[in-house]
CSV table of C-alpha atoms in Angstrom, one decimal:
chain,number,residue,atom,x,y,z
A,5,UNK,CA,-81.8,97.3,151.1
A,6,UNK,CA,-77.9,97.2,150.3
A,7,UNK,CA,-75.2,97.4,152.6
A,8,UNK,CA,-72.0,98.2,151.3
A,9,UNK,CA,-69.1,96.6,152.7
A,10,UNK,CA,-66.0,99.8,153.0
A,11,UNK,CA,-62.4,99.6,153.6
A,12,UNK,CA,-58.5,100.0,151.9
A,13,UNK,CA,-57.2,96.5,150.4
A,14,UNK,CA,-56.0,93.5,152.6
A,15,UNK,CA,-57.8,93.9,156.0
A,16,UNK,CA,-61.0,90.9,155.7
A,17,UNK,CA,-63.1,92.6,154.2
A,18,UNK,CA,-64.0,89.5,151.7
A,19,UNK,CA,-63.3,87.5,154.6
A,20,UNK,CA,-66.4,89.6,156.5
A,21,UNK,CA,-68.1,88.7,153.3
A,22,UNK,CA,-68.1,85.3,153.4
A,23,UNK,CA,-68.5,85.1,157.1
A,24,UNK,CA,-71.7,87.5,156.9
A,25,UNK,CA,-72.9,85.4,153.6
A,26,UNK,CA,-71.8,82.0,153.8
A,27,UNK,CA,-70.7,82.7,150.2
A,28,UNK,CA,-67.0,81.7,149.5
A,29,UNK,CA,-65.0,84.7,147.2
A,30,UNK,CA,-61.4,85.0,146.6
A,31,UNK,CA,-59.3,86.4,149.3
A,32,UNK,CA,-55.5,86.6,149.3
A,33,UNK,CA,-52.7,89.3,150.8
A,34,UNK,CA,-52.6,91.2,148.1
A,35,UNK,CA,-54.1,95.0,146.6
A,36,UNK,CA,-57.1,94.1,144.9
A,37,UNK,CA,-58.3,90.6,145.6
A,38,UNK,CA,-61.6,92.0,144.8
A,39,UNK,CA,-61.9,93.3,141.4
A,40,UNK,CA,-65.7,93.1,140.8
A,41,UNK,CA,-68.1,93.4,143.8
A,42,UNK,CA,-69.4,90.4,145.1
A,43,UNK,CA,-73.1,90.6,146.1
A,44,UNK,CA,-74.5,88.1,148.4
A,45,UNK,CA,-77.5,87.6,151.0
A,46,UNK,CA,-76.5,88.2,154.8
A,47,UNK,CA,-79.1,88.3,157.9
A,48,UNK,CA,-80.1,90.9,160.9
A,49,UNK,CA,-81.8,89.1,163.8
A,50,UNK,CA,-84.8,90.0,165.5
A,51,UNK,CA,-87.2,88.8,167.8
A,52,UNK,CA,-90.1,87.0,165.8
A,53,UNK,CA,-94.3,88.1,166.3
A,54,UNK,CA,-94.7,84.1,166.7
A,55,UNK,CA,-93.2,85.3,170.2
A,56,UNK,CA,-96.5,87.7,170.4
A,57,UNK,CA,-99.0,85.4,169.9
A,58,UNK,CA,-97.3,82.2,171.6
A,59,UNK,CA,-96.9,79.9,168.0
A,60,UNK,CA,-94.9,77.7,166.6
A,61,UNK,CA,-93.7,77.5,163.1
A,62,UNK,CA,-90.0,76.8,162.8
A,63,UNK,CA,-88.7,77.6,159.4
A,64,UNK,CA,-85.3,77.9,157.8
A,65,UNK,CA,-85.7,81.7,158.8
A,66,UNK,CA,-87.6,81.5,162.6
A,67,UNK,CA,-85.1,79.3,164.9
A,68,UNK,CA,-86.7,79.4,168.4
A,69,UNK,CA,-88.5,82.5,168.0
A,70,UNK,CA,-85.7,84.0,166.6
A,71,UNK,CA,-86.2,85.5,163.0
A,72,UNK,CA,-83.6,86.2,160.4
A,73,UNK,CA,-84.0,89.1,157.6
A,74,UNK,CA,-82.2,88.8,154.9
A,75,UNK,CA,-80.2,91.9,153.4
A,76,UNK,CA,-78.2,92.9,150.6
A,77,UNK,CA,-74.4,93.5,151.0
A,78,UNK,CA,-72.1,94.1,148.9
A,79,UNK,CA,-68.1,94.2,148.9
A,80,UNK,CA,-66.7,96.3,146.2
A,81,UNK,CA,-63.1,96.7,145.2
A,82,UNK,CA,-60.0,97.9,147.2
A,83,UNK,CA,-59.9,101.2,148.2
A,84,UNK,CA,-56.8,103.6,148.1
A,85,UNK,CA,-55.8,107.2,148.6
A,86,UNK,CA,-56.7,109.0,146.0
A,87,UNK,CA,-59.9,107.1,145.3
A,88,UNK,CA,-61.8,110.1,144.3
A,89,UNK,CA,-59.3,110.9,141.8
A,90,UNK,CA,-59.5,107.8,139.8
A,91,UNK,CA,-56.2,106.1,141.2
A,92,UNK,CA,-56.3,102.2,141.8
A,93,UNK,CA,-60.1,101.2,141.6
A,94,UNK,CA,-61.6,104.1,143.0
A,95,UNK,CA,-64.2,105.2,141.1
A,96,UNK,CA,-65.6,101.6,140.5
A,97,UNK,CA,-65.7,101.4,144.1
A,98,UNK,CA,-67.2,104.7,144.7
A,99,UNK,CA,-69.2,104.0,141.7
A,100,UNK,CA,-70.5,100.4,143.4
A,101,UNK,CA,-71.3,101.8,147.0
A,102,UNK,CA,-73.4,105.1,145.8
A,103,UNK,CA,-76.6,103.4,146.4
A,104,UNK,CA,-75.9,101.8,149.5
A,105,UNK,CA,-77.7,103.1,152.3
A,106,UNK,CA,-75.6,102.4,155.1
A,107,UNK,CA,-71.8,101.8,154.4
A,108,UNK,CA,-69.4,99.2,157.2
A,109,UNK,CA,-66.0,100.3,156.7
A,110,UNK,CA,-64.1,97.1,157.4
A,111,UNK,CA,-60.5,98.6,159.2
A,112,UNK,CA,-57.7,96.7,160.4
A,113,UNK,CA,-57.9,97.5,164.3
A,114,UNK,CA,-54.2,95.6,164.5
A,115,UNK,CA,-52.8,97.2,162.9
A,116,UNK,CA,-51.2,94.4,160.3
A,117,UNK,CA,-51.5,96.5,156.9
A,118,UNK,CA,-50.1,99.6,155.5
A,119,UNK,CA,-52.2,102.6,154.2
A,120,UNK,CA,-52.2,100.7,150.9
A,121,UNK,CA,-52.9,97.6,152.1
A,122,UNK,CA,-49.7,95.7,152.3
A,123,UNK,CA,-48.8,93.1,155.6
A,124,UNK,CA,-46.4,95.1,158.2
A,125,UNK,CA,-46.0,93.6,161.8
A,126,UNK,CA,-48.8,93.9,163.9
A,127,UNK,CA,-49.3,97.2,165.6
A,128,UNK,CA,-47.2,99.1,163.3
A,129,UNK,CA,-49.9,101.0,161.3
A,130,UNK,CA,-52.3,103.4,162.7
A,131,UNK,CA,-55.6,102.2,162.0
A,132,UNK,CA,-56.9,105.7,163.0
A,133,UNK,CA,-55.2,107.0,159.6
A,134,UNK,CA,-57.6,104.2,157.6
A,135,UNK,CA,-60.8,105.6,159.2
A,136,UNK,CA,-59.9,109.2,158.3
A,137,UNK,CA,-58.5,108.1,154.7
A,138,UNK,CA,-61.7,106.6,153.7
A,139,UNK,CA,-64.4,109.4,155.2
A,140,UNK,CA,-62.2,111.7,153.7
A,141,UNK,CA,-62.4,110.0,149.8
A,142,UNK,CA,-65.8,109.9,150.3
A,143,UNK,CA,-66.1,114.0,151.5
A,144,UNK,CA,-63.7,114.7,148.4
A,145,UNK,CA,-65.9,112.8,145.8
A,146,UNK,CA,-69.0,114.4,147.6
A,147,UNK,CA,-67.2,117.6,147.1
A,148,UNK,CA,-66.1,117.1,143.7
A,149,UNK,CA,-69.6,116.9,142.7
A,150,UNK,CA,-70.5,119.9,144.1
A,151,UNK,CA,-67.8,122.4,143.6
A,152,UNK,CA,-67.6,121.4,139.3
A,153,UNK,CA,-71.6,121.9,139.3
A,154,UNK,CA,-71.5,125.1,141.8
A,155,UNK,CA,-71.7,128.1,138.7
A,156,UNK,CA,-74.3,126.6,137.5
A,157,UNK,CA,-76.4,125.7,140.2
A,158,UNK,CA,-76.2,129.5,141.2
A,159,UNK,CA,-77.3,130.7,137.8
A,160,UNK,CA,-80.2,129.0,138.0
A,161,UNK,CA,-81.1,130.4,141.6
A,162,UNK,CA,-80.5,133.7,140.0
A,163,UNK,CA,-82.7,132.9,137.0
A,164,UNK,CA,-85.2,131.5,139.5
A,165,UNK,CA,-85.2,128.2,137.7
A,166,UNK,CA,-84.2,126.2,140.8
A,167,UNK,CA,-84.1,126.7,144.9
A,168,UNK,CA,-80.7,126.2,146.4
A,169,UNK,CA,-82.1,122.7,148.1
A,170,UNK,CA,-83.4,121.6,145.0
A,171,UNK,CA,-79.9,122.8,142.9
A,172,UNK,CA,-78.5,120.5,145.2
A,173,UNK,CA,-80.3,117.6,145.7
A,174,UNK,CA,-80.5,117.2,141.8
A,175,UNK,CA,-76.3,116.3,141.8
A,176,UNK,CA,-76.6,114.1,144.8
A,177,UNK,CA,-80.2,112.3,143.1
A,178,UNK,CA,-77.5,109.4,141.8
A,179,UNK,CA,-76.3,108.3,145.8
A,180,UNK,CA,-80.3,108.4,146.4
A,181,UNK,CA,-80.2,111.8,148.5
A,182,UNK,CA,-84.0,112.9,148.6
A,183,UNK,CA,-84.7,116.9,148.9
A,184,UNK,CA,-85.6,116.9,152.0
A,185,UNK,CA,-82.2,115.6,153.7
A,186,UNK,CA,-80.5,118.3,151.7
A,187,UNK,CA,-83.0,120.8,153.4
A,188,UNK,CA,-82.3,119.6,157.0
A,189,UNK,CA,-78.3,120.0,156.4
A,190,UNK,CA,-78.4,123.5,154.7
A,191,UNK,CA,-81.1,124.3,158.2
A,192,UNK,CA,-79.0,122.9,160.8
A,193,UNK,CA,-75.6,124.8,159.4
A,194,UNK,CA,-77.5,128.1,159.4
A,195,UNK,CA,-76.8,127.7,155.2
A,196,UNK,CA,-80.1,128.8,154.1
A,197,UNK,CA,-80.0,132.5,154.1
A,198,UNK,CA,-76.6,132.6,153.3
A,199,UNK,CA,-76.4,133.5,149.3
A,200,UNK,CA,-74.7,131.2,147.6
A,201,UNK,CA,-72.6,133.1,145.3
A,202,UNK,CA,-70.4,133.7,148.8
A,203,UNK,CA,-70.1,130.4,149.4
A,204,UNK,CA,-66.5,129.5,149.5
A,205,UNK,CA,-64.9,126.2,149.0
A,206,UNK,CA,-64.5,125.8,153.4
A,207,UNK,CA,-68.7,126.0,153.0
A,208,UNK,CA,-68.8,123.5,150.2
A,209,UNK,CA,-66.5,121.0,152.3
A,210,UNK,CA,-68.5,121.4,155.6
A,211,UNK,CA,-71.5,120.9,154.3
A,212,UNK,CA,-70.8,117.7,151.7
A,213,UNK,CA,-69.0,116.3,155.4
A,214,UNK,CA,-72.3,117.0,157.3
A,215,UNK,CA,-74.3,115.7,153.8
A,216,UNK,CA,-72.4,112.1,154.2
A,217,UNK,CA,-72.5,111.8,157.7
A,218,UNK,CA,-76.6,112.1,157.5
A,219,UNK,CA,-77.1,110.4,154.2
A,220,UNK,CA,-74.5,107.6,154.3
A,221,UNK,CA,-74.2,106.7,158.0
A,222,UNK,CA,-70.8,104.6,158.3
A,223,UNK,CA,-70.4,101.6,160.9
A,224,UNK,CA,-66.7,100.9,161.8
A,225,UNK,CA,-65.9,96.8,161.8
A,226,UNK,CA,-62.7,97.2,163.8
A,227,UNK,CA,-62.1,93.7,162.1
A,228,UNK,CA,-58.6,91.4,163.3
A,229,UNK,CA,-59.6,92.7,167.3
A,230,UNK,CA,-58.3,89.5,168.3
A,231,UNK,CA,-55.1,90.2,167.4
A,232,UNK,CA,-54.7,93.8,168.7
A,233,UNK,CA,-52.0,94.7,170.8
A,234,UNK,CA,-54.2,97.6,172.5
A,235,UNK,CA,-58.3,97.7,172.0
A,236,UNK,CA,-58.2,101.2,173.8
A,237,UNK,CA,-57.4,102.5,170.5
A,238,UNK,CA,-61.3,101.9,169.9
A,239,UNK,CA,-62.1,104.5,172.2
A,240,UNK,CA,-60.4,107.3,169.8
A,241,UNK,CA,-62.5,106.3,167.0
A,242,UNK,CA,-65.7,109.0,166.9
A,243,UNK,CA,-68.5,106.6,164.8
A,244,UNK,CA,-70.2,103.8,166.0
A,245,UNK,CA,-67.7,101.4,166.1
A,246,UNK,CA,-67.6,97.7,166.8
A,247,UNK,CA,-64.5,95.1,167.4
A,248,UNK,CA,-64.9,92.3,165.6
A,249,UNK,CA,-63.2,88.9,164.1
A,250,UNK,CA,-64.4,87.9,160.5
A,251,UNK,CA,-62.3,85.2,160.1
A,252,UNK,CA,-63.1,83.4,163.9
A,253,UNK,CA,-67.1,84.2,162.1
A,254,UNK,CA,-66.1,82.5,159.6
A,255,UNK,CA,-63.9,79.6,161.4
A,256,UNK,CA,-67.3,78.7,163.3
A,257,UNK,CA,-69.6,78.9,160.9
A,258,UNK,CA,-68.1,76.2,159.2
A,259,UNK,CA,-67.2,74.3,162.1
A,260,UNK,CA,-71.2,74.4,162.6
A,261,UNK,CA,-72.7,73.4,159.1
A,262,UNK,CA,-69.8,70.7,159.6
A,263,UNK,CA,-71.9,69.3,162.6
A,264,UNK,CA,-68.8,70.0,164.9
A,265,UNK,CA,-70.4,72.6,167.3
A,266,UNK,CA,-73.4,74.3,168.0
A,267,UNK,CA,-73.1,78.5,167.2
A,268,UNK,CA,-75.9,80.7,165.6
A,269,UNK,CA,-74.3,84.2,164.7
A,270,UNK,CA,-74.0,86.7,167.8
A,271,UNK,CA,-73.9,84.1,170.5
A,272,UNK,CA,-70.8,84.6,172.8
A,273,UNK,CA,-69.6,81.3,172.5
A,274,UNK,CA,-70.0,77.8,171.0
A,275,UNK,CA,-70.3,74.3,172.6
A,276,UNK,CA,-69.2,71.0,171.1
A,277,UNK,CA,-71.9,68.4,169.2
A,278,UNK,CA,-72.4,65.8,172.1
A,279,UNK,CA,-70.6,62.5,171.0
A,280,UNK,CA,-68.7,64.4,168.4
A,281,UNK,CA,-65.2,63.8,167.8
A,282,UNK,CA,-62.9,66.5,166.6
A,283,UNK,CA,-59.9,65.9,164.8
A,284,UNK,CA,-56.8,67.6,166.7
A,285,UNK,CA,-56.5,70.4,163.9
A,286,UNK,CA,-60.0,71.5,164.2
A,287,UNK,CA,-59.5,71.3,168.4
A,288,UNK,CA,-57.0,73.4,167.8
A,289,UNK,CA,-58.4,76.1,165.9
A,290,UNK,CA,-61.1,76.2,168.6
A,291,UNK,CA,-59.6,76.4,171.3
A,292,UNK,CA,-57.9,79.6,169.5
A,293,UNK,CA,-61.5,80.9,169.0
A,294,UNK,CA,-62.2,80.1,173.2
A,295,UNK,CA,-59.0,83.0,173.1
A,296,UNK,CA,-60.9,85.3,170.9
A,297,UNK,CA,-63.8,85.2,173.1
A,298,UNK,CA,-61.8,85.7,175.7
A,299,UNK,CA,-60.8,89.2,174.7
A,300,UNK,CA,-64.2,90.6,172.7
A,301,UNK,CA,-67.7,89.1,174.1
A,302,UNK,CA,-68.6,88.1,170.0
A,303,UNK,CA,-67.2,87.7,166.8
A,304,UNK,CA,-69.3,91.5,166.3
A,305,UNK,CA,-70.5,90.5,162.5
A,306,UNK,CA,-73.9,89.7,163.5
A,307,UNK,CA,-73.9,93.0,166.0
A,308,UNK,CA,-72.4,94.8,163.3
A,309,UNK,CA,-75.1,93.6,160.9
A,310,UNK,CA,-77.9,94.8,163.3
A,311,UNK,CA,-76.0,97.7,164.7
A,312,UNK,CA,-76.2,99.3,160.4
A,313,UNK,CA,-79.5,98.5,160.2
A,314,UNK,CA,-81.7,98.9,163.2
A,315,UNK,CA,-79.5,101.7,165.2
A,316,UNK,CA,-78.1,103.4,162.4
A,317,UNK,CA,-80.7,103.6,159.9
A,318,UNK,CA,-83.6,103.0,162.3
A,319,UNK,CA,-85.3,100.9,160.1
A,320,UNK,CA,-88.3,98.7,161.8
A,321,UNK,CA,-89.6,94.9,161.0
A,322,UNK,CA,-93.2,94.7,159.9
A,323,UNK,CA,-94.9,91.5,159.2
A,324,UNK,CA,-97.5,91.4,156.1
A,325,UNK,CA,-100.2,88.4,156.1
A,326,UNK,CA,-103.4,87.8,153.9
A,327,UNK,CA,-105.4,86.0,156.4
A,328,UNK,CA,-105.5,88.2,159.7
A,329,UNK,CA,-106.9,85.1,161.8
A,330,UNK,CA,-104.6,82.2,160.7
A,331,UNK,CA,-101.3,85.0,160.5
A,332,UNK,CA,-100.8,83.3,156.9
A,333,UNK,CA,-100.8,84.0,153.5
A,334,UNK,CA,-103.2,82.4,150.8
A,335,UNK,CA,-100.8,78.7,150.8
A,336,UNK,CA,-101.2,78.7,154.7
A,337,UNK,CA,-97.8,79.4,155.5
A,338,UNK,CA,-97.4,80.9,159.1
A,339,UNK,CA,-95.6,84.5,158.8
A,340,UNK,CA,-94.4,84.3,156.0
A,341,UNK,CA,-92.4,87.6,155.5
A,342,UNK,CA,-90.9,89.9,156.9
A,343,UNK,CA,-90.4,93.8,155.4
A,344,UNK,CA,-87.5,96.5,156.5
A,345,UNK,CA,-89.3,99.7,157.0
A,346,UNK,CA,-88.0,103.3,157.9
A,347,UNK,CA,-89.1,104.0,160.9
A,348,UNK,CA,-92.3,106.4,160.7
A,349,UNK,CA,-93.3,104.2,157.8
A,350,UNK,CA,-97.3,104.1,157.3
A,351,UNK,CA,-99.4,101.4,156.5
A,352,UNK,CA,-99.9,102.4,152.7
A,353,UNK,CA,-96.0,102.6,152.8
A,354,UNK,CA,-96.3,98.5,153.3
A,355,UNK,CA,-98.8,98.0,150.5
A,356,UNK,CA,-96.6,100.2,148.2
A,357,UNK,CA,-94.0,97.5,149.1
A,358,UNK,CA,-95.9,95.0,148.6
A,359,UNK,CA,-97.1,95.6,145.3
A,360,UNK,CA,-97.9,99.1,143.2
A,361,UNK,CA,-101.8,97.6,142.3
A,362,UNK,CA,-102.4,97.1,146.2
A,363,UNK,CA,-101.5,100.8,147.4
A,364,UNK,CA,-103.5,102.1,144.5
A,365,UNK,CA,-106.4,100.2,145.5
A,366,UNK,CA,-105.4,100.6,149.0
A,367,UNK,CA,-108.8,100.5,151.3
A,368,UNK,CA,-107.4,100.0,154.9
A,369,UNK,CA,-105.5,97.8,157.1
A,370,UNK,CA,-105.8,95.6,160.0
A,371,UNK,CA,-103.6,95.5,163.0
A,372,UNK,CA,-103.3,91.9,164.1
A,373,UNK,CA,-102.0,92.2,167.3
A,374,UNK,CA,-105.3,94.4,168.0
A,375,UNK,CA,-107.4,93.3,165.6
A,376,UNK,CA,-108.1,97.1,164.8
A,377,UNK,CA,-108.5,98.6,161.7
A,378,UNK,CA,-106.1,101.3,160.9
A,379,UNK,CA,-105.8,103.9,158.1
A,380,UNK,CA,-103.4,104.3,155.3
A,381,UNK,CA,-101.4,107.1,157.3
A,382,UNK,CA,-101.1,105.2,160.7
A,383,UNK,CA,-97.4,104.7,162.1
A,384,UNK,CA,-96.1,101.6,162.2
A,385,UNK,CA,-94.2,100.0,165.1
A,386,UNK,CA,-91.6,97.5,165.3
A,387,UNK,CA,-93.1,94.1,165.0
A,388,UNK,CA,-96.2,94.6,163.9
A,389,UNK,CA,-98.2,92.0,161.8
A,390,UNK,CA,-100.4,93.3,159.2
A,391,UNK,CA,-103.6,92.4,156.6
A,392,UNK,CA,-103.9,95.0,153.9
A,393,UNK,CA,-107.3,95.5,152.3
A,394,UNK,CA,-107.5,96.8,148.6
A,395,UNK,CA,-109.7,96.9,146.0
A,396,UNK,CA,-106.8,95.5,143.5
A,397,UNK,CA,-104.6,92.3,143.7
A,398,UNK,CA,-101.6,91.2,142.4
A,399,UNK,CA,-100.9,89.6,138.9
């Protein structure tokens, strides 16, 4: 799974990065910073199956029944008006985030950065015009590739060598749009019986808006929330959005791995190591974060995290084992992964993850929670823990 990691120059979006990843990147007050994406591993919580069935096996990924999921995310280049058109990085960052399949735009709730990016006072720049600037270079480009392809996908409705949804879904097959999501939009606008040689441009732009709001679902990080002079602003904001501090994120997570408090990502607050001694600096920059809590419940980049993946995309944990008794695989290791599903995902979905020679040989599957057998097409649900049987193993 990739995340993609949104939003104009200069407003934390590395530092959301390396608060998310633990991975240190360059990050400065300046257009640009970020030239090439950096990639890196972050991590959605969930409650562990070792919960279920009352075990214990701490690992580096299961912290007091706790387990953490590790997925892609990627923060590509600066973003500027005009993106679509080629100007500043634009279509290397458009070009970097097609795949993802849920997009955080990282905006500067404080307002402390102009529409290109450059340090103004805080409070006088309307982070409402970021949101808009940034859906509305991705509706252009998604528009763009419609409107130079549009004669030619009608001639070949008229020639009967293609169906509207499938004339369309071939130019969006790059950003990973399926058929079947082109199908839905084109339903739900009433498009479908409407010939398309009268669509006009309005159509084109309404449906490539509906298009990217289904197939690219977009989290707001209303990042530097500690700073604003107003957090009602959130409430004019129409996505999903979340206040949040990457660089208080980041502040603790090093203060942590330093030994100098106790924080796991998400809690809404920290304590200090008993018998620890802080130098006056450090104290200092903590009892700043004690201010930040103050004002939002969380730092928000763990919620934001989860709030991509398990609202937004509605994706589901899963738990695949090879011994349906001892919950291990063949070295003995006690749950030993975890897999992202769709929701609606089946149980020969999971062996197809697992490995191609598995779903081939795919026989059935056991449900360790009920120790029932299941069939290739049953559902799976949110935490389930499950043995595949096939007539073919791996390597």
């Amino acid at each position: 799974m990739q995340i993609g990691l949104l939003g104009k120059a200069n407003v934390g979006k590395s530092t959301f990065f390396s608060a998310a990843t633990e991975t240190p990147v360059a990050t400065g007050n300046f257009p640009f910073t970020t030239i090439e994406p950096n990639v890196g591993v972050a991590y959605v919580k969930a409650d562990c199956a070792c919960k279920h069935f009352e075990i214990k096996h701490e690992n580096e990924l299961c912290v007091n029944g706790t387990r953490f999921i590790p997925v892609r995310l990627i923060d590509v280049a600066g973003l500027v008006p005009g993106a679509h058109e080629g100007k500043g990085l634009g279509n290397q960052f458009l070009d970097d985030a097609r795949q993802a399949e849920v997009l955080i735009h990282v905006v500067d709730i404080a307002g402390t950065t102009d529409i290109q990016g450059q340090p103004v006072p805080v409070g006088t720049h309307d982070p409402l015009e970021d949101v808009v600037f940034v859906q509305d270079e991705f509706d252009q480009w998604f528009a763009d590739i419609l409107k130079r392809e549009w004669d030619k996908i009608t001639r070949e409705i008229d020639q009967k060598r293609a169906k509207l949804t499938d004339g369309i879904a071939k130019r969006f097959s790059g950003l990973g749009i399926k058929d079947f999501q082109v199908q839905e939009i084109l339903q739900k606008l009433g498009f479908m019986a409407k010939n398309p040689k009268e669509w006009v441009d309005d159509d084109i732009e309404t449906f490539v808006k509906e298009l990217r709001r289904s197939t690219k679902p977009m989290i707001i990080a209303a990042n530097k929330a500690d700073l604003c002079q107003d957090l009602d602003i959130i409430k004019k904001i129409t996505d999903n959005v979340i206040p949040c501090s990457a660089e208080t994120e980041l502040l603790l997570r090093k203060a942590s791995k330093a030994g100098i408090v106790n924080y796991s990502s998400g809690d809404e607050g920290f304590t200090p190591v008993e018998g620890k001694e802080i130098p006056l600096p450090q104290q200092k920059a903590l009892d700043l974060v004690k201010s930040v809590f103050s004002k939002i419940n969380s730092t928000g980049i763990q919620k934001i995290l989860n709030t991509a993946v398990f609202d937004s995309l509605k994706y589901i944990v899963v738990y695949p084992v090879e011994d349906e008794t001892k919950l291990t695989n063949k070295d003995g290791v006690i749950l030993p992964d975890t897999k992202l599903v769709p929701q609606d995902s089946t149980a020969k979905d999971l062996a197809g993850l697992i490995h191609a020679d598995i779903a081939k040989g795919f026989l059935h599957a056991i449900d360790c929670k009920t120790k029932q057998r299941i069939s290739g097409d049953q559902k799976l649900k949110n935490g389930d823990v499950i043995k595949i049987v096939s007539t073919l193993s791996r390597g």
